[in-house]
Amino acid sequence: MLTLEIVRVTERAAVAAARQRGRGDEKGADQAAVDAMRRELNRLPIRGTVVIGEGERDEAPMLYIGEEVGTGEGPAVDIALDPLEGTTICAKDLPNSLAVIAIAEGGSLLNAPDVYMDKIAVGPGYPAGVVDIDASPAENIKAVAKAKGVPVGEITACILDRPRHASLIEDVRAIGAGIRLIGDGDIAGVIHTTDPAETGIDIYIGIGGAPEGVLAAAALRCIGGQMQGRLILDTDEKRSRARKMGISDFERIYAMDEMARGDVLFAATGVTDGNLLSGVRFGKKRIRTETVVMRSSTQTVRWIKADHTMLAKFE
Ligand code: VTB
Ligand code: MG
Ligand code: MG
């Protein structure tokens, strides 16, 4: 039942963010999405705890880690969310910003601190272990090409455009593979590996946010694919934050199903236009949204195009 309920949560966060789309105001768009997502979450018949949210309680007044959401009746669940993934993308109206949520049984989502995570992901259809976060980018891309049965030159890797990836980018180009450099939005980057025919992306590699890593792992659990992540805990301050969240092995490599265990629900609504989801459209009499919602236990992936005509009620 929650599968459809959570669609409304991301839809309304996406619509709220989209009203601020292209305005150059990242904070305003983010705040609008957070407000809308929180309002809708509190209507769900759950006893939810935010485990991946907008930050610690002191710095995030809403949807902070540990906040309880829902009506307080119903199943106890863990919630990972990013009301507006890709605030800069939204502010510039560039592709692939999303409103995102994942819900799982209490205790099943990795309580990751808001640090960086090294990530690698491929979609379904590859032999187990085809990529390895400890192998070189060249080895990983060659393995993917071999398993796909195409030359390395026909593989495209998605990488966040950041100075920290300079040598990664160089290594990938050195073997002749292509790179889709993205400005932000690596949850979308990971999800795009699941449908290379549509997106043109075969593999995601690089360092992005750990919260986004857990959300991406939740999505891949439902569609299929492989992902590994390793938290980057390179200062005492980060290590002590990690320790407070129950993490003692700072070098640990997390497999996809160690970041998101058990039965997981995942939903994402497009805010700006993207490769798999169109952004919110404001029509004369309706608002149109596109959402993907999925469940790991049944491996169902539903694409929901919705028209919201009762605008007043929609607010
Ligand atoms: C990524 C990406 C996000 O932050 O996790 C990235 O998914 C982290 O890297 O959309 P930077 O600190 O270098 O931005 C975002 O780009 C923005 O939250
Ligand atoms: Mg956010
Ligand atoms: Mg984000």
Short mmCIF file of C-alpha atoms and ligand atoms in Angstrom, two decimals:
data_model
loop_
_atom_site.label_atom_id
_atom_site.label_comp_id
_atom_site.label_asym_id
_atom_site.label_seq_id
_atom_site.Cartn_x
_atom_site.Cartn_y
_atom_site.Cartn_z
CA MET A 1 0.00 0.00 0.00
CA LEU A 2 2.81 2.39 0.88
CA THR A 3 4.15 2.02 -2.64
CA LEU A 4 1.49 4.34 -4.00
CA GLU A 5 1.40 6.54 -0.93
CA ILE A 6 5.06 7.44 -1.24
CA VAL A 7 4.52 8.55 -4.83
CA ARG A 8 2.47 11.46 -3.54
CA VAL A 9 5.32 12.41 -1.24
CA THR A 10 7.89 12.78 -4.01
CA GLU A 11 5.35 14.25 -6.45
CA ARG A 12 4.52 17.10 -4.13
CA ALA A 13 8.12 17.77 -3.21
CA ALA A 14 8.92 17.86 -6.93
CA VAL A 15 6.09 20.25 -7.76
CA ALA A 16 7.12 22.59 -4.94
CA ALA A 17 10.73 22.57 -6.12
CA ALA A 18 9.72 23.00 -9.75
CA ARG A 19 7.88 26.21 -8.90
CA GLN A 20 11.35 27.55 -8.05
CA ARG A 21 13.05 25.91 -11.03
CA GLY A 22 15.42 28.06 -13.03
CA ARG A 23 15.27 30.96 -10.57
CA GLY A 24 18.89 30.70 -9.52
CA ASP A 25 17.79 30.22 -5.92
CA GLU A 26 19.09 26.86 -4.69
CA LYS A 27 18.10 27.41 -1.09
CA GLY A 28 14.59 28.55 -1.94
CA ALA A 29 13.97 25.53 -4.15
CA ASP A 30 15.40 23.16 -1.55
CA GLN A 31 13.31 24.68 1.24
CA ALA A 32 10.12 24.41 -0.82
CA ALA A 33 10.82 20.74 -1.49
CA VAL A 34 11.64 20.02 2.16
CA ASP A 35 8.43 21.72 3.39
CA ALA A 36 6.25 19.83 0.93
CA MET A 37 7.91 16.48 1.56
CA ARG A 38 7.60 16.83 5.31
CA ARG A 39 3.94 17.82 5.09
CA GLU A 40 3.12 14.77 2.96
CA LEU A 41 5.24 12.37 5.00
CA ASN A 42 3.32 13.34 8.11
CA ARG A 43 0.11 12.17 6.43
CA LEU A 44 1.43 8.64 5.87
CA PRO A 45 0.19 5.88 8.17
CA ILE A 46 3.67 5.02 9.45
CA ARG A 47 5.92 5.39 12.44
CA GLY A 48 8.85 6.67 10.42
CA THR A 49 12.32 7.67 11.52
CA VAL A 50 14.48 9.75 9.21
CA VAL A 51 17.88 8.02 9.03
CA ILE A 52 19.20 9.82 5.95
CA GLY A 53 17.88 13.37 5.89
CA GLU A 54 18.74 17.00 5.65
CA GLY A 55 21.44 16.87 8.34
CA GLU A 56 21.83 16.93 12.10
CA ARG A 57 19.03 18.43 14.17
CA ASP A 58 20.91 21.68 14.98
CA GLU A 59 21.69 22.54 11.39
CA ALA A 60 18.47 21.18 9.79
CA PRO A 61 15.23 22.37 11.34
CA MET A 62 13.22 19.90 9.27
CA LEU A 63 13.66 16.31 8.17
CA TYR A 64 16.76 16.07 10.30
CA ILE A 65 18.33 12.72 11.09
CA GLY A 66 16.32 11.17 13.91
CA GLU A 67 13.13 13.13 13.22
CA GLU A 68 9.98 11.06 13.55
CA VAL A 69 7.48 11.40 10.75
CA GLY A 70 4.12 9.92 9.84
CA THR A 71 0.83 9.71 11.69
CA GLY A 72 2.39 7.53 14.37
CA GLU A 73 0.18 4.58 13.52
CA GLY A 74 1.36 1.78 11.28
CA PRO A 75 4.66 0.05 10.66
CA ALA A 76 7.95 1.29 12.12
CA VAL A 77 10.11 2.20 9.14
CA ASP A 78 13.44 3.82 8.31
CA ILE A 79 13.32 6.68 5.85
CA ALA A 80 16.08 8.00 3.64
CA LEU A 81 15.22 11.13 1.71
CA ASP A 82 16.52 13.92 -0.41
CA PRO A 83 13.62 16.29 -1.14
CA LEU A 84 15.63 18.01 -3.86
CA GLU A 85 18.59 16.02 -5.15
CA GLY A 86 20.54 18.44 -7.31
CA THR A 87 19.63 21.87 -5.94
CA THR A 88 22.05 23.57 -8.33
CA ILE A 89 20.63 21.67 -11.28
CA CYS A 90 17.15 22.81 -10.31
CA ALA A 91 18.25 26.43 -9.84
CA LYS A 92 19.72 26.37 -13.36
CA ASP A 93 16.99 24.13 -14.85
CA LEU A 94 19.55 21.61 -16.06
CA PRO A 95 18.81 17.87 -16.44
CA ASN A 96 18.10 15.23 -13.80
CA SER A 97 17.19 16.88 -10.53
CA LEU A 98 14.85 14.65 -8.53
CA ALA A 99 12.74 14.46 -5.40
CA VAL A 100 13.75 11.16 -3.78
CA ILE A 101 12.70 8.88 -0.94
CA ALA A 102 13.43 5.33 0.20
CA ILE A 103 11.55 3.45 2.92
CA ALA A 104 12.56 0.19 4.55
CA GLU A 105 11.91 -1.77 7.70
CA GLY A 106 13.41 -0.21 10.81
CA GLY A 107 17.16 -0.87 10.99
CA SER A 108 17.64 -1.76 7.31
CA LEU A 109 19.20 1.38 5.87
CA LEU A 110 22.83 2.30 6.50
CA ASN A 111 22.93 5.27 8.86
CA ALA A 112 25.60 7.07 6.88
CA PRO A 113 27.03 10.35 8.14
CA ASP A 114 26.95 13.25 5.70
CA VAL A 115 30.46 12.70 4.37
CA TYR A 116 31.73 11.66 0.95
CA MET A 117 31.44 8.15 -0.38
CA ASP A 118 33.49 6.51 -3.08
CA LYS A 119 31.03 4.66 -5.33
CA ILE A 120 30.92 2.32 -8.26
CA ALA A 121 27.75 0.97 -9.88
CA VAL A 122 26.51 -0.95 -12.89
CA GLY A 123 23.02 -1.99 -13.90
CA PRO A 124 21.49 -5.48 -14.12
CA GLY A 125 22.68 -8.24 -16.42
CA TYR A 126 26.34 -8.41 -15.44
CA PRO A 127 28.02 -11.35 -13.71
CA ALA A 128 28.43 -10.84 -9.96
CA GLY A 129 31.63 -9.02 -9.14
CA VAL A 130 32.15 -7.55 -12.62
CA VAL A 131 33.25 -4.30 -10.99
CA ASP A 132 35.33 -3.87 -7.86
CA ILE A 133 35.85 -0.59 -6.05
CA ASP A 134 39.47 -1.58 -5.35
CA ALA A 135 40.30 -2.32 -8.99
CA SER A 136 41.55 0.46 -11.26
CA PRO A 137 39.05 2.41 -13.39
CA ALA A 138 40.66 0.83 -16.47
CA GLU A 139 40.17 -2.69 -15.14
CA ASN A 140 36.56 -2.00 -14.24
CA ILE A 141 35.69 -0.47 -17.57
CA LYS A 142 37.42 -3.24 -19.49
CA ALA A 143 35.48 -5.83 -17.45
CA VAL A 144 32.19 -4.08 -18.20
CA ALA A 145 33.00 -3.86 -21.91
CA LYS A 146 33.93 -7.53 -22.03
CA ALA A 147 30.77 -8.62 -20.21
CA LYS A 148 28.62 -6.41 -22.44
CA GLY A 149 30.41 -7.72 -25.51
CA VAL A 150 31.43 -4.33 -26.91
CA PRO A 151 34.76 -2.56 -27.39
CA VAL A 152 35.94 -0.31 -24.55
CA GLY A 153 35.38 2.66 -26.85
CA GLU A 154 31.64 2.00 -26.71
CA ILE A 155 31.42 2.24 -22.92
CA THR A 156 30.32 5.47 -21.24
CA ALA A 157 31.07 6.20 -17.61
CA CYS A 158 29.14 8.79 -15.63
CA ILE A 159 31.36 10.91 -13.37
CA LEU A 160 30.70 14.03 -11.27
CA ASP A 161 32.58 16.98 -12.76
CA ARG A 162 34.85 17.81 -9.84
CA PRO A 163 38.57 18.62 -9.51
CA ARG A 164 38.88 15.60 -7.18
CA HIS A 165 38.13 13.38 -10.18
CA ALA A 166 40.87 14.75 -12.45
CA SER A 167 42.99 11.60 -12.41
CA LEU A 168 39.96 9.30 -12.59
CA ILE A 169 38.80 11.18 -15.69
CA GLU A 170 42.26 10.97 -17.21
CA ASP A 171 42.46 7.20 -16.57
CA VAL A 172 39.07 6.52 -18.13
CA ARG A 173 39.87 8.60 -21.20
CA ALA A 174 43.29 6.98 -21.52
CA ILE A 175 41.70 3.62 -22.32
CA GLY A 176 39.37 5.20 -24.87
CA ALA A 177 36.07 5.09 -22.98
CA GLY A 178 33.67 8.03 -22.97
CA ILE A 179 32.61 10.07 -19.98
CA ARG A 180 29.32 11.81 -19.23
CA LEU A 181 30.40 14.56 -16.88
CA ILE A 182 27.56 15.66 -14.64
CA GLY A 183 27.44 18.82 -12.57
CA ASP A 184 25.44 17.25 -9.74
CA GLY A 185 22.99 14.48 -9.15
CA ASP A 186 24.72 11.17 -8.73
CA ILE A 187 21.57 9.32 -7.59
CA ALA A 188 20.34 9.83 -11.15
CA GLY A 189 23.81 8.92 -12.42
CA VAL A 190 23.65 5.54 -10.68
CA ILE A 191 20.05 4.86 -11.73
CA HIS A 192 20.99 5.67 -15.32
CA THR A 193 23.30 2.65 -15.42
CA THR A 194 20.23 0.41 -15.25
CA ASP A 195 19.05 1.39 -18.74
CA PRO A 196 22.06 2.13 -20.97
CA ALA A 197 19.95 1.87 -24.14
CA GLU A 198 17.89 4.83 -22.94
CA THR A 199 20.47 6.86 -21.02
CA GLY A 200 23.75 6.02 -22.73
CA ILE A 201 25.43 5.32 -19.40
CA ASP A 202 27.02 1.96 -18.58
CA ILE A 203 28.83 2.57 -15.33
CA TYR A 204 28.91 5.15 -12.56
CA ILE A 205 32.26 5.85 -10.84
CA GLY A 206 33.49 8.41 -8.35
CA ILE A 207 33.07 10.30 -5.12
CA GLY A 208 29.76 11.89 -4.13
CA GLY A 209 27.65 12.27 -1.02
CA ALA A 210 27.21 9.25 1.27
CA PRO A 211 23.49 9.97 1.79
CA GLU A 212 23.05 9.93 -1.99
CA GLY A 213 24.98 6.64 -2.04
CA VAL A 214 22.49 4.96 0.30
CA LEU A 215 19.55 6.29 -1.73
CA ALA A 216 21.11 5.07 -4.97
CA ALA A 217 21.75 1.63 -3.43
CA ALA A 218 18.08 1.47 -2.40
CA ALA A 219 17.05 2.17 -5.99
CA LEU A 220 19.42 -0.43 -7.45
CA ARG A 221 18.17 -3.05 -4.98
CA CYS A 222 14.80 -2.73 -6.69
CA ILE A 223 15.87 -2.61 -10.36
CA GLY A 224 18.87 -4.88 -10.13
CA GLY A 225 22.49 -4.01 -10.59
CA GLN A 226 25.62 -3.93 -8.50
CA MET A 227 27.04 -1.18 -6.35
CA GLN A 228 29.80 -0.76 -3.82
CA GLY A 229 30.47 2.21 -1.58
CA ARG A 230 33.17 3.23 0.87
CA LEU A 231 32.80 6.17 3.25
CA ILE A 232 35.62 8.69 3.10
CA LEU A 233 36.46 9.29 6.74
CA ASP A 234 39.69 11.21 6.38
CA THR A 235 39.57 13.43 9.48
CA ASP A 236 39.13 12.80 13.19
CA GLU A 237 35.97 14.87 13.13
CA LYS A 238 34.40 12.69 10.42
CA ARG A 239 35.51 9.50 12.14
CA SER A 240 33.95 10.62 15.39
CA ARG A 241 30.67 11.47 13.62
CA ALA A 242 30.74 8.04 11.99
CA ARG A 243 31.40 6.36 15.33
CA LYS A 244 28.36 8.12 16.80
CA MET A 245 26.29 6.59 14.01
CA GLY A 246 27.49 3.11 14.91
CA ILE A 247 30.29 2.78 12.37
CA SER A 248 33.53 1.27 13.67
CA ASP A 249 35.22 -0.07 10.52
CA PHE A 250 36.23 3.13 8.71
CA GLU A 251 37.60 1.33 5.65
CA ARG A 252 34.64 -0.94 5.14
CA ILE A 253 33.36 -1.54 1.64
CA TYR A 254 29.58 -1.69 1.63
CA ALA A 255 27.84 -3.82 -0.96
CA MET A 256 24.51 -2.60 -2.29
CA ASP A 257 22.51 -4.85 0.03
CA GLU A 258 24.54 -3.76 3.05
CA MET A 259 23.51 -0.14 2.41
CA ALA A 260 19.84 -1.05 1.92
CA ARG A 261 18.70 -4.38 3.35
CA GLY A 262 15.38 -6.21 3.41
CA ASP A 263 12.29 -5.01 1.60
CA VAL A 264 12.91 -1.52 0.26
CA LEU A 265 10.57 0.96 -1.42
CA PHE A 266 12.07 3.73 -3.54
CA ALA A 267 10.42 6.62 -5.35
CA ALA A 268 11.81 9.49 -7.41
CA THR A 269 9.88 12.24 -9.22
CA GLY A 270 11.54 14.34 -11.88
CA VAL A 271 11.89 18.03 -11.03
CA THR A 272 13.80 19.08 -14.15
CA ASP A 273 13.74 17.08 -17.38
CA GLY A 274 15.94 14.02 -17.31
CA ASN A 275 16.98 10.97 -19.27
CA LEU A 276 14.41 8.69 -17.66
CA LEU A 277 11.89 11.07 -16.12
CA SER A 278 10.47 14.30 -17.49
CA GLY A 279 10.37 17.25 -15.15
CA VAL A 280 7.21 18.80 -13.73
CA ARG A 281 4.99 20.45 -16.35
CA PHE A 282 2.72 23.31 -15.35
CA GLY A 283 -0.32 23.28 -17.65
CA LYS A 284 -3.30 25.55 -17.78
CA LYS A 285 -5.52 23.20 -15.82
CA ARG A 286 -3.20 20.53 -14.56
CA ILE A 287 0.26 19.85 -13.31
CA ARG A 288 1.92 16.77 -14.78
CA THR A 289 4.55 14.73 -12.93
CA GLU A 290 6.58 11.65 -13.78
CA THR A 291 7.65 9.27 -11.06
CA VAL A 292 9.37 5.94 -10.84
CA VAL A 293 8.41 3.86 -7.81
CA MET A 294 9.82 0.47 -7.06
CA ARG A 295 9.92 -2.30 -4.51
CA SER A 296 12.81 -4.66 -3.91
CA SER A 297 10.91 -7.72 -2.68
CA THR A 298 8.83 -7.92 -5.85
CA GLN A 299 11.34 -6.21 -8.20
CA THR A 300 8.46 -4.12 -9.54
CA VAL A 301 9.38 -0.89 -11.28
CA ARG A 302 6.37 1.33 -11.97
CA TRP A 303 6.51 4.47 -14.07
CA ILE A 304 3.73 6.81 -13.06
CA LYS A 305 2.70 9.78 -15.14
CA ALA A 306 0.21 11.77 -13.11
CA ASP A 307 -2.03 14.73 -13.85
CA HIS A 308 -2.89 16.81 -10.83
CA THR A 309 -5.94 18.84 -11.73
CA MET A 310 -7.25 19.99 -8.39
CA LEU A 311 -4.64 22.64 -8.06
CA ALA A 312 -6.07 24.28 -5.01
CA LYS A 313 -6.19 21.01 -3.11
CA PHE A 314 -2.78 20.15 -4.40
CA GLU A 315 -1.15 22.95 -2.46
C1 VTB B 1 26.78 14.45 -5.09
C2 VTB B 1 25.50 14.74 -5.87
C3 VTB B 1 24.70 15.85 -5.32
O1 VTB B 1 26.62 16.65 -4.16
O2 VTB B 1 26.54 13.59 -4.02
C4 VTB B 1 27.51 15.72 -4.68
O3 VTB B 1 24.65 13.64 -5.92
C5 VTB B 1 28.64 15.63 -3.68
O4 VTB B 1 29.79 16.31 -4.15
O5 VTB B 1 23.67 16.18 -6.22
P1 VTB B 1 30.16 17.91 -3.99
O6 VTB B 1 30.29 18.24 -2.53
O7 VTB B 1 31.45 18.02 -4.69
O8 VTB B 1 29.07 18.70 -4.63
C6 VTB B 1 25.59 17.03 -5.03
O9 VTB B 1 26.18 17.46 -6.23
C7 VTB B 1 24.78 18.19 -4.41
O10 VTB B 1 24.15 17.76 -3.25
MG MG B 2 18.96 17.71 -0.03
MG MG B 3 21.50 15.72 -2.53
#
